[in-house]
Amino acid sequence: MGVKVVETCLRDGHQSLFATRMTTPEVLLALEELDKVGYHAIEIWGGATFDSCLRFLHEDPWERLRQAKKICKNTKLQMLFRGQNILGYRHYADDVVEKFVEKSLKNGIDIIRIFDALNDIRNLEAAVKATKKYGGECQIALSYTTSPVHTVEYYVELAKRVESLGADSLCIKDMAGVLLPKDAYELISALKKNTKLPIELHSHCTGGLCEMTYLKAIEAGVDIVDCALSPLSGGTSQPCTESLNFALQGTEYDPHLNVDMLNAAASKMQSVRAKYLANGLLNPKVLSVNANIIKYQVPGGMLSNLINQLKAQGAEQRLDEVLSEVPLVRKDMGYPPLVTPLSQMVGTQAVLNVISGERYKIVPKEINEYLHGRYGASPAPVNEEIRKKIIGDDPVITYRPADDLKPEFAELKKQYKGIAKSDEDVLSIALFGDVAIKYINERNEEDAVTTIRVEA
Ligand code: CO
């Protein structure tokens, strides 16, 4: 049995390279060919794809999924699910999580990859339970980061809990692309020894390490790797699917992908790449290697955000100070992995600490909430002195943050019964509020016009 491959070009590929702007016709363009490649799964849906459909593309994300399912008959469709945040940016009540899982599976998703930025397992429970209840395949992803607490033992311990929670597989999600080849070998070997779950590795080429890291992970027995078709691979995206297939041909790890179908799909997707290069959304900068992300241990997106924030304040020359402040803030916060939303929170705090001239003189609302425990448990204890300075003697919650949330779905359904044509519409509104309402209103008006025309 060779290594299995998950194709990411229709989700992470365009999310990493050009702000998730691929339209539904572009997503469907080569799907028939991709469906015949022999992938383990095709990743097609996630927070940014859903958001981008409603916000920028004037498209119904649910409709994209249904159309993809019609074409994709042999290969499982996969989505990325941000635990209790679902695809949004706050914690939602359990009934919304359950309804979203139910509808995702009903509309065409087969595998749900569930993760939490802090690796707080309690934030995964509702989504995992719902996935099992509605017959979906449940993968739990652990956010990968480096810190004194993020040891191999830490991940092995979490993997055991993931297994007992009932997950069907485990993914190591290295969103920043900082996993080194030798560390991957050690980590995957330990995970294989300590759990029966199939192990998948997800990383990014940003730092120029990813192909080497994948190869060492494969030698350590990783079961599945995430790759992107050539036109959407490399740079801040995943390693190239075709190249990995060639690299492993004739070895015990041979993925046995259909080369003709890969070529056919790639030549179609070249036109998509060319379009976004021409219109500037795909900036050639993101296609080159940025070894600084390994030096500073920050994701590529976060590095460019920091530079932009400093530019806006006319303080570009203080980048080095900010980059030295980031690990200190991260330590104060108990070493959260730098993934959405923590990457933005830690980055903004580091900028404020440097610019204001006094650490934690100005504190964003999100950091304040985090210190109250409202995002979940930090990987290591936070700096109590800093916490006291910021929130005083306020109580800190130690239970699952969503336990405070009352059921929301029935109320929303009632509130929007004039607009929402389906439970799917209600869910879009639950997650993206005004952005979804605006889209649904426009769509309903267009539908009304079409109906009148047909009747006439
Ligand atoms: Co990714």
Coordinates of C-alpha atoms and ligand atoms in Angstrom, one line a residue:
M1 CA 0.0 0.0 0.0
G2 CA 1.5 3.3 -1.1
V3 CA 1.1 6.7 0.4
K4 CA -2.3 8.3 -0.1
V5 CA -2.7 11.8 -1.4
V6 CA -5.3 14.5 -0.6
E7 CA -5.6 17.1 -3.4
T8 CA -5.8 20.6 -2.0
C9 CA -5.9 22.9 -5.1
L10 CA -9.6 23.6 -4.8
R11 CA -9.3 24.8 -1.1
D12 CA -5.9 25.6 0.4
G13 CA -4.2 26.0 -3.0
H14 CA -6.1 29.1 -4.0
Q15 CA -6.6 30.2 -0.4
S16 CA -2.8 30.3 0.0
L17 CA -1.9 31.8 -3.4
F18 CA -4.7 34.2 -4.3
A19 CA -7.1 35.0 -1.4
T20 CA -9.5 32.1 -2.1
R21 CA -11.0 33.8 -5.2
M22 CA -11.5 30.8 -7.4
T23 CA -15.1 30.8 -8.7
T24 CA -17.4 27.8 -8.9
P25 CA -16.9 27.3 -12.7
E26 CA -13.1 27.3 -12.0
V27 CA -13.5 24.8 -9.2
L28 CA -15.5 22.5 -11.4
L29 CA -13.3 23.0 -14.5
A30 CA -11.1 20.0 -14.1
L31 CA -13.0 18.1 -11.4
E32 CA -14.0 15.3 -13.7
E33 CA -10.3 14.6 -14.4
L34 CA -9.3 15.0 -10.8
D35 CA -12.0 12.6 -9.8
K36 CA -10.2 9.9 -11.9
V37 CA -6.7 10.5 -10.5
G38 CA -7.0 8.1 -7.6
Y39 CA -6.8 10.6 -4.7
H40 CA -7.7 9.6 -1.1
A41 CA -9.9 12.8 -1.1
I42 CA -10.2 16.2 -2.7
E43 CA -10.4 19.2 -0.3
I44 CA -13.0 21.6 -1.5
W45 CA -14.6 23.5 1.3
G46 CA -13.5 25.6 4.3
G47 CA -14.0 28.8 6.2
A48 CA -12.3 31.1 3.6
T49 CA -14.0 29.4 0.5
F50 CA -17.4 29.8 2.2
D51 CA -16.7 33.4 3.2
S52 CA -15.3 34.3 -0.2
C53 CA -18.3 32.9 -2.1
L54 CA -20.7 35.1 -0.1
R55 CA -18.5 38.2 0.3
F56 CA -16.7 38.5 -3.1
L57 CA -18.0 36.1 -5.6
H58 CA -21.8 36.5 -5.2
E59 CA -22.1 32.7 -5.1
D60 CA -23.9 30.3 -2.9
P61 CA -21.2 28.1 -1.2
W62 CA -23.8 25.3 -0.7
E63 CA -24.6 25.2 -4.4
R64 CA -20.8 24.9 -5.2
L65 CA -20.7 21.9 -3.0
R66 CA -23.8 20.3 -4.6
Q67 CA -22.5 20.8 -8.1
A68 CA -19.1 19.4 -7.2
K69 CA -20.7 16.3 -5.7
K70 CA -22.6 15.7 -8.9
I71 CA -19.3 15.5 -10.8
C72 CA -17.1 13.9 -8.2
K73 CA -18.4 10.3 -8.1
N74 CA -15.3 8.3 -7.2
T75 CA -13.4 10.5 -4.8
K76 CA -14.4 11.7 -1.3
L77 CA -14.9 15.4 -0.8
Q78 CA -13.2 16.9 2.3
M79 CA -13.8 20.1 4.2
L80 CA -11.9 22.0 6.9
F81 CA -13.9 22.8 10.1
R82 CA -12.7 25.2 12.8
G83 CA -14.1 23.3 15.8
Q84 CA -16.6 25.4 17.8
N85 CA -16.0 28.3 15.4
I86 CA -17.3 26.2 12.5
L87 CA -16.2 28.3 9.5
G88 CA -16.6 31.6 11.3
Y89 CA -14.6 33.6 13.9
R90 CA -16.5 33.2 17.2
H91 CA -17.7 30.3 19.2
Y92 CA -21.2 29.1 18.1
A93 CA -23.7 27.1 20.2
D94 CA -23.7 23.3 19.9
D95 CA -27.0 23.2 18.0
V96 CA -25.5 25.4 15.2
V97 CA -22.4 23.2 15.1
E98 CA -24.6 20.1 14.8
K99 CA -26.8 21.5 12.1
F100 CA -23.9 22.7 10.1
V101 CA -22.2 19.3 10.2
E102 CA -25.5 17.6 9.2
K103 CA -26.1 19.9 6.2
S104 CA -22.4 19.7 5.1
L105 CA -22.6 15.9 4.9
K106 CA -26.1 16.0 3.3
N107 CA -24.9 18.4 0.5
G108 CA -21.9 16.4 -0.4
I109 CA -19.0 16.4 2.1
D110 CA -17.6 13.0 3.0
I111 CA -14.7 13.8 5.3
I112 CA -14.7 16.6 7.9
R113 CA -11.3 17.8 9.2
I114 CA -11.9 19.4 12.5
F115 CA -9.3 21.5 14.4
D116 CA -9.0 24.0 17.2
A117 CA -6.3 26.8 17.1
L118 CA -5.3 26.0 20.8
N119 CA -5.7 22.2 20.4
D120 CA -8.3 22.4 23.2
I121 CA -10.0 19.1 22.7
R122 CA -13.2 20.3 24.3
N123 CA -13.7 22.7 21.4
L124 CA -13.8 19.8 19.0
E125 CA -16.3 17.6 20.9
A126 CA -19.6 18.9 19.5
A127 CA -18.3 18.8 15.9
V128 CA -16.9 15.3 16.3
K129 CA -20.1 14.0 17.9
A130 CA -22.2 15.4 15.1
T131 CA -20.0 14.0 12.4
K132 CA -20.3 10.6 13.8
K133 CA -24.0 11.0 14.3
Y134 CA -24.6 11.8 10.7
G135 CA -22.3 9.2 9.3
G136 CA -19.4 11.4 8.1
E137 CA -15.8 10.5 8.3
C138 CA -14.1 12.4 11.1
Q139 CA -10.6 13.6 11.0
I140 CA -9.1 15.6 13.9
A141 CA -6.2 17.9 13.0
L142 CA -3.7 19.1 15.6
S143 CA -2.2 22.6 15.1
Y144 CA 1.6 22.1 14.8
T145 CA 3.9 24.7 16.4
T146 CA 7.2 24.8 18.2
S147 CA 7.6 25.8 21.9
P148 CA 8.9 24.3 25.1
V149 CA 5.5 22.7 25.7
H150 CA 4.9 21.4 22.1
T151 CA 7.1 18.3 22.4
V152 CA 6.6 15.0 20.7
E153 CA 5.2 13.7 24.1
Y154 CA 2.6 16.6 24.0
Y155 CA 1.4 15.5 20.5
V156 CA 1.4 11.8 21.4
E157 CA -0.7 12.6 24.5
L158 CA -3.2 14.6 22.4
A159 CA -3.3 11.9 19.7
K160 CA -4.4 9.3 22.3
R161 CA -7.2 11.6 23.4
V162 CA -8.1 12.2 19.7
E163 CA -8.3 8.4 19.2
S164 CA -10.5 7.9 22.3
L165 CA -12.8 10.7 21.1
G166 CA -13.6 8.5 18.1
A167 CA -11.8 10.2 15.3
D168 CA -11.2 8.1 12.1
S169 CA -7.9 9.7 11.4
L170 CA -5.4 12.3 12.7
C171 CA -3.8 15.1 10.8
I172 CA -0.7 17.2 11.8
K173 CA -1.6 20.6 10.5
D174 CA 1.6 22.7 10.0
M175 CA -0.1 25.8 8.8
A176 CA 3.1 27.9 9.0
G177 CA 5.3 25.4 7.2
V178 CA 7.9 25.3 10.0
L179 CA 8.0 21.5 10.6
L180 CA 11.6 20.4 9.9
P181 CA 12.4 17.1 8.2
K182 CA 14.1 15.5 11.1
D183 CA 11.3 16.6 13.5
A184 CA 8.7 15.3 11.2
Y185 CA 10.4 11.9 11.2
E186 CA 10.5 11.8 15.0
L187 CA 6.9 13.1 15.4
I188 CA 5.3 10.7 12.8
S189 CA 7.3 7.7 14.1
A190 CA 6.1 8.4 17.7
L191 CA 2.5 8.9 16.5
K192 CA 2.6 5.7 14.5
K193 CA 3.9 3.8 17.6
N194 CA 1.3 5.2 19.9
T195 CA -2.0 5.2 18.0
K196 CA -3.7 3.0 15.4
L197 CA -5.2 6.0 13.6
P198 CA -4.1 6.7 10.0
I199 CA -1.8 9.8 10.1
E200 CA -2.0 12.6 7.6
L201 CA 0.5 15.5 7.2
H202 CA -0.5 19.0 6.0
S203 CA 2.2 21.6 5.5
H204 CA 3.2 24.5 3.3
C205 CA 6.2 25.2 1.0
T206 CA 6.6 28.8 2.3
G207 CA 9.9 28.1 4.0
G208 CA 11.3 25.8 1.3
L209 CA 11.2 22.7 3.5
C210 CA 8.0 21.0 2.7
E211 CA 9.1 18.4 0.1
M212 CA 11.9 17.3 2.3
T213 CA 9.7 17.2 5.3
Y214 CA 7.1 15.1 3.4
L215 CA 9.7 12.6 2.3
K216 CA 11.0 12.1 5.9
A217 CA 7.4 11.8 7.1
I218 CA 6.7 9.2 4.4
E219 CA 9.8 7.3 5.5
A220 CA 8.5 7.4 9.1
G221 CA 5.2 5.8 7.9
V222 CA 2.8 8.7 7.4
D223 CA -0.3 7.4 5.6
I224 CA -1.6 10.5 3.8
V225 CA 0.0 13.7 2.6
D226 CA -1.7 16.9 1.3
C227 CA -0.5 18.1 -2.1
A228 CA -1.7 20.6 -4.8
L229 CA -1.9 20.2 -8.5
S230 CA 1.1 21.9 -10.2
P231 CA -0.6 25.1 -11.3
L232 CA -1.6 25.8 -7.7
S233 CA 1.4 24.3 -5.9
G234 CA 4.6 25.7 -4.3
G235 CA 5.2 29.0 -2.6
T236 CA 2.8 29.5 0.2
S237 CA 0.7 26.5 -1.0
Q238 CA 1.4 22.7 -0.8
P239 CA 4.0 20.6 -2.7
C240 CA 3.2 19.6 -6.3
T241 CA 1.0 16.5 -6.6
E242 CA 2.6 15.3 -9.9
S243 CA 6.1 15.7 -8.6
L244 CA 5.4 13.7 -5.5
N245 CA 3.9 11.0 -7.5
F246 CA 7.0 10.8 -9.8
A247 CA 9.3 11.0 -6.8
L248 CA 7.7 7.9 -5.2
Q249 CA 7.2 5.9 -8.4
G250 CA 8.7 2.4 -8.1
T251 CA 9.1 2.6 -4.4
E252 CA 7.0 1.0 -1.7
Y253 CA 5.4 4.4 -1.2
D254 CA 4.2 4.8 -4.8
P255 CA 0.8 6.6 -4.6
H256 CA -0.1 5.1 -8.0
L257 CA -1.9 8.2 -9.2
N258 CA -3.1 8.4 -12.8
V259 CA -0.5 10.5 -14.6
D260 CA -2.7 11.1 -17.7
M261 CA -5.5 12.4 -15.6
L262 CA -3.1 14.6 -13.6
N263 CA -1.8 16.1 -16.8
A264 CA -5.3 16.6 -18.2
A265 CA -6.4 18.4 -15.0
A266 CA -3.2 20.4 -14.8
S267 CA -3.4 21.7 -18.3
K268 CA -7.0 22.9 -17.6
M269 CA -6.0 24.5 -14.3
Q270 CA -3.1 26.4 -16.0
S271 CA -5.7 28.8 -17.4
V272 CA -6.9 29.6 -13.9
R273 CA -3.4 30.3 -12.7
A274 CA -2.7 32.4 -15.7
K275 CA -5.9 34.5 -15.1
Y276 CA -4.9 35.3 -11.5
L277 CA -1.3 36.1 -12.4
A278 CA -2.6 38.4 -15.0
N279 CA -5.1 40.2 -12.8
G280 CA -2.5 40.6 -10.0
L281 CA -4.4 38.6 -7.3
L282 CA -1.6 36.0 -7.6
N283 CA 1.4 37.9 -6.6
P284 CA 4.6 36.2 -7.8
K285 CA 6.1 37.1 -4.4
V286 CA 4.1 34.4 -2.7
L287 CA 5.6 31.8 -5.1
S288 CA 9.2 32.3 -3.9
V289 CA 10.8 30.8 -0.8
N290 CA 10.8 32.8 2.4
A291 CA 13.2 31.2 4.8
N292 CA 12.6 34.0 7.4
I293 CA 9.4 32.2 8.5
I294 CA 11.6 29.4 9.9
K295 CA 14.0 31.9 11.5
Y296 CA 11.2 33.8 13.2
Q297 CA 8.7 30.9 13.5
V298 CA 5.8 33.0 12.2
P299 CA 3.5 32.0 9.3
G300 CA 4.1 33.9 6.0
G301 CA 0.7 35.6 6.2
M302 CA 1.5 36.9 9.7
L303 CA 4.9 38.3 8.6
S304 CA 3.3 40.3 5.8
N305 CA 0.5 41.5 8.1
L306 CA 3.1 42.8 10.6
I307 CA 5.0 44.7 7.9
N308 CA 1.7 46.2 6.7
Q309 CA 0.7 47.2 10.3
L310 CA 4.0 48.9 10.8
K311 CA 3.9 50.6 7.4
A312 CA 0.5 52.1 8.3
Q313 CA 2.1 53.6 11.4
G314 CA 5.2 54.8 9.5
A315 CA 7.3 52.5 11.7
E316 CA 8.6 49.9 9.2
Q317 CA 12.1 50.3 10.7
R318 CA 10.9 48.7 13.9
L319 CA 10.2 45.3 12.3
D320 CA 13.1 43.6 14.1
E321 CA 11.9 44.8 17.5
V322 CA 8.4 43.5 16.7
L323 CA 9.8 40.1 15.5
S324 CA 11.7 39.8 18.8
E325 CA 8.5 40.8 20.7
V326 CA 6.3 38.1 19.1
P327 CA 7.9 35.1 20.9
L328 CA 7.7 37.1 24.2
V329 CA 4.0 37.8 23.8
R330 CA 3.5 34.2 22.8
K331 CA 5.2 33.0 25.9
D332 CA 3.1 35.4 28.1
M333 CA 0.0 33.9 26.4
G334 CA 1.0 30.3 27.2
Y335 CA 2.4 29.5 23.7
P336 CA -0.7 29.5 21.5
P337 CA 0.0 28.1 18.0
L338 CA 0.1 31.0 15.5
V339 CA -3.0 30.2 13.5
T340 CA -6.2 32.2 12.9
P341 CA -7.3 34.0 15.1
L342 CA -4.3 33.7 17.5
S343 CA -1.7 34.8 14.8
Q344 CA -3.5 38.1 14.3
M345 CA -4.0 38.6 18.1
V346 CA -0.4 37.9 19.1
G347 CA 0.9 39.9 16.1
T348 CA -1.2 43.0 17.0
Q349 CA -0.2 42.8 20.6
A350 CA 3.5 42.6 19.7
V351 CA 3.1 45.7 17.5
L352 CA 1.3 47.6 20.2
N353 CA 3.9 46.6 22.8
V354 CA 6.7 48.1 20.6
I355 CA 4.9 51.1 19.3
S356 CA 3.3 52.3 22.6
G357 CA 6.6 52.1 24.4
E358 CA 5.1 50.1 27.3
R359 CA 4.2 46.4 27.2
Y360 CA 0.5 45.7 27.5
K361 CA -0.3 49.4 27.9
I362 CA -2.9 49.0 25.0
V363 CA -4.6 45.6 24.8
P364 CA -7.0 44.5 22.0
K365 CA -10.4 43.2 23.1
E366 CA -9.6 39.7 21.8
I367 CA -6.5 39.4 24.0
N368 CA -8.6 40.5 26.9
E369 CA -11.2 37.8 26.2
Y370 CA -8.5 35.2 25.7
L371 CA -7.1 36.0 29.2
H372 CA -10.6 35.4 30.5
G373 CA -10.4 31.9 29.1
R374 CA -13.0 32.5 26.4
Y375 CA -11.1 30.9 23.6
G376 CA -10.3 27.7 25.7
A377 CA -7.3 26.6 27.6
S378 CA -3.9 27.9 26.6
P379 CA -1.3 25.2 25.9
A380 CA 0.8 26.3 28.9
P381 CA -0.2 28.6 31.8
V382 CA -0.3 32.3 30.8
N383 CA 1.9 34.8 32.6
E384 CA -0.2 35.6 35.7
E385 CA 1.4 39.0 36.3
I386 CA 0.4 40.1 32.8
R387 CA -3.0 38.7 33.2
K388 CA -3.5 40.6 36.5
K389 CA -2.3 43.8 34.8
I390 CA -4.9 43.4 32.0
I391 CA -8.0 41.8 33.6
G392 CA -7.4 42.5 37.3
D393 CA -9.4 40.1 39.5
D394 CA -12.0 39.1 36.9
P395 CA -13.0 35.5 37.1
V396 CA -11.4 33.2 34.5
I397 CA -13.5 30.4 33.0
T398 CA -12.1 27.0 33.1
Y399 CA -15.0 25.1 31.5
R400 CA -15.7 24.7 27.8
P401 CA -16.4 28.3 26.4
A402 CA -19.5 27.1 24.4
D403 CA -21.1 25.9 27.6
D404 CA -22.2 29.5 28.1
L405 CA -24.0 29.6 24.8
K406 CA -27.8 28.9 24.5
P407 CA -29.2 27.2 21.4
E408 CA -29.3 29.6 18.5
F409 CA -30.6 27.9 15.4
A410 CA -34.4 27.9 16.0
E411 CA -34.3 31.6 17.0
L412 CA -32.3 32.5 13.8
K413 CA -34.7 30.4 11.7
K414 CA -37.7 32.3 13.0
Q415 CA -36.0 35.7 12.8
Y416 CA -35.0 35.2 9.1
K417 CA -38.0 33.2 7.8
G418 CA -38.7 36.0 5.3
I419 CA -35.3 35.8 3.7
A420 CA -33.9 32.3 4.3
K421 CA -35.2 29.7 1.8
S422 CA -33.6 26.8 3.5
D423 CA -31.8 25.7 6.6
E424 CA -28.6 26.1 4.6
D425 CA -29.5 29.8 4.2
V426 CA -30.0 30.1 8.0
L427 CA -26.6 28.6 8.6
S428 CA -25.0 31.0 6.1
I429 CA -26.6 33.9 8.1
A430 CA -25.6 32.3 11.5
L431 CA -22.0 32.4 10.4
F432 CA -21.6 35.4 8.2
G433 CA -24.4 37.7 9.3
D434 CA -24.8 40.8 7.1
V435 CA -22.5 39.5 4.4
A436 CA -24.8 36.4 4.0
I437 CA -28.0 38.4 4.3
K438 CA -26.9 40.8 1.5
Y439 CA -26.1 37.9 -0.8
I440 CA -29.3 35.9 -0.1
N441 CA -31.5 39.0 -0.6
E442 CA -29.8 39.7 -4.0
R443 CA -30.1 36.0 -5.0
N444 CA -33.8 36.0 -4.0
E445 CA -34.5 39.1 -6.1
E446 CA -32.7 37.5 -9.1
D447 CA -34.7 34.3 -8.6
A448 CA -37.9 36.3 -8.5
V449 CA -37.1 38.0 -11.8
T450 CA -36.3 34.6 -13.4
T451 CA -39.5 33.1 -12.2
I452 CA -41.6 36.0 -13.6
R453 CA -39.8 35.6 -17.0
V454 CA -40.5 31.9 -17.1
E455 CA -44.2 32.4 -16.2
A456 CA -44.5 35.1 -18.9
Ligands
CO1 CO -3.0 24.9 5.0

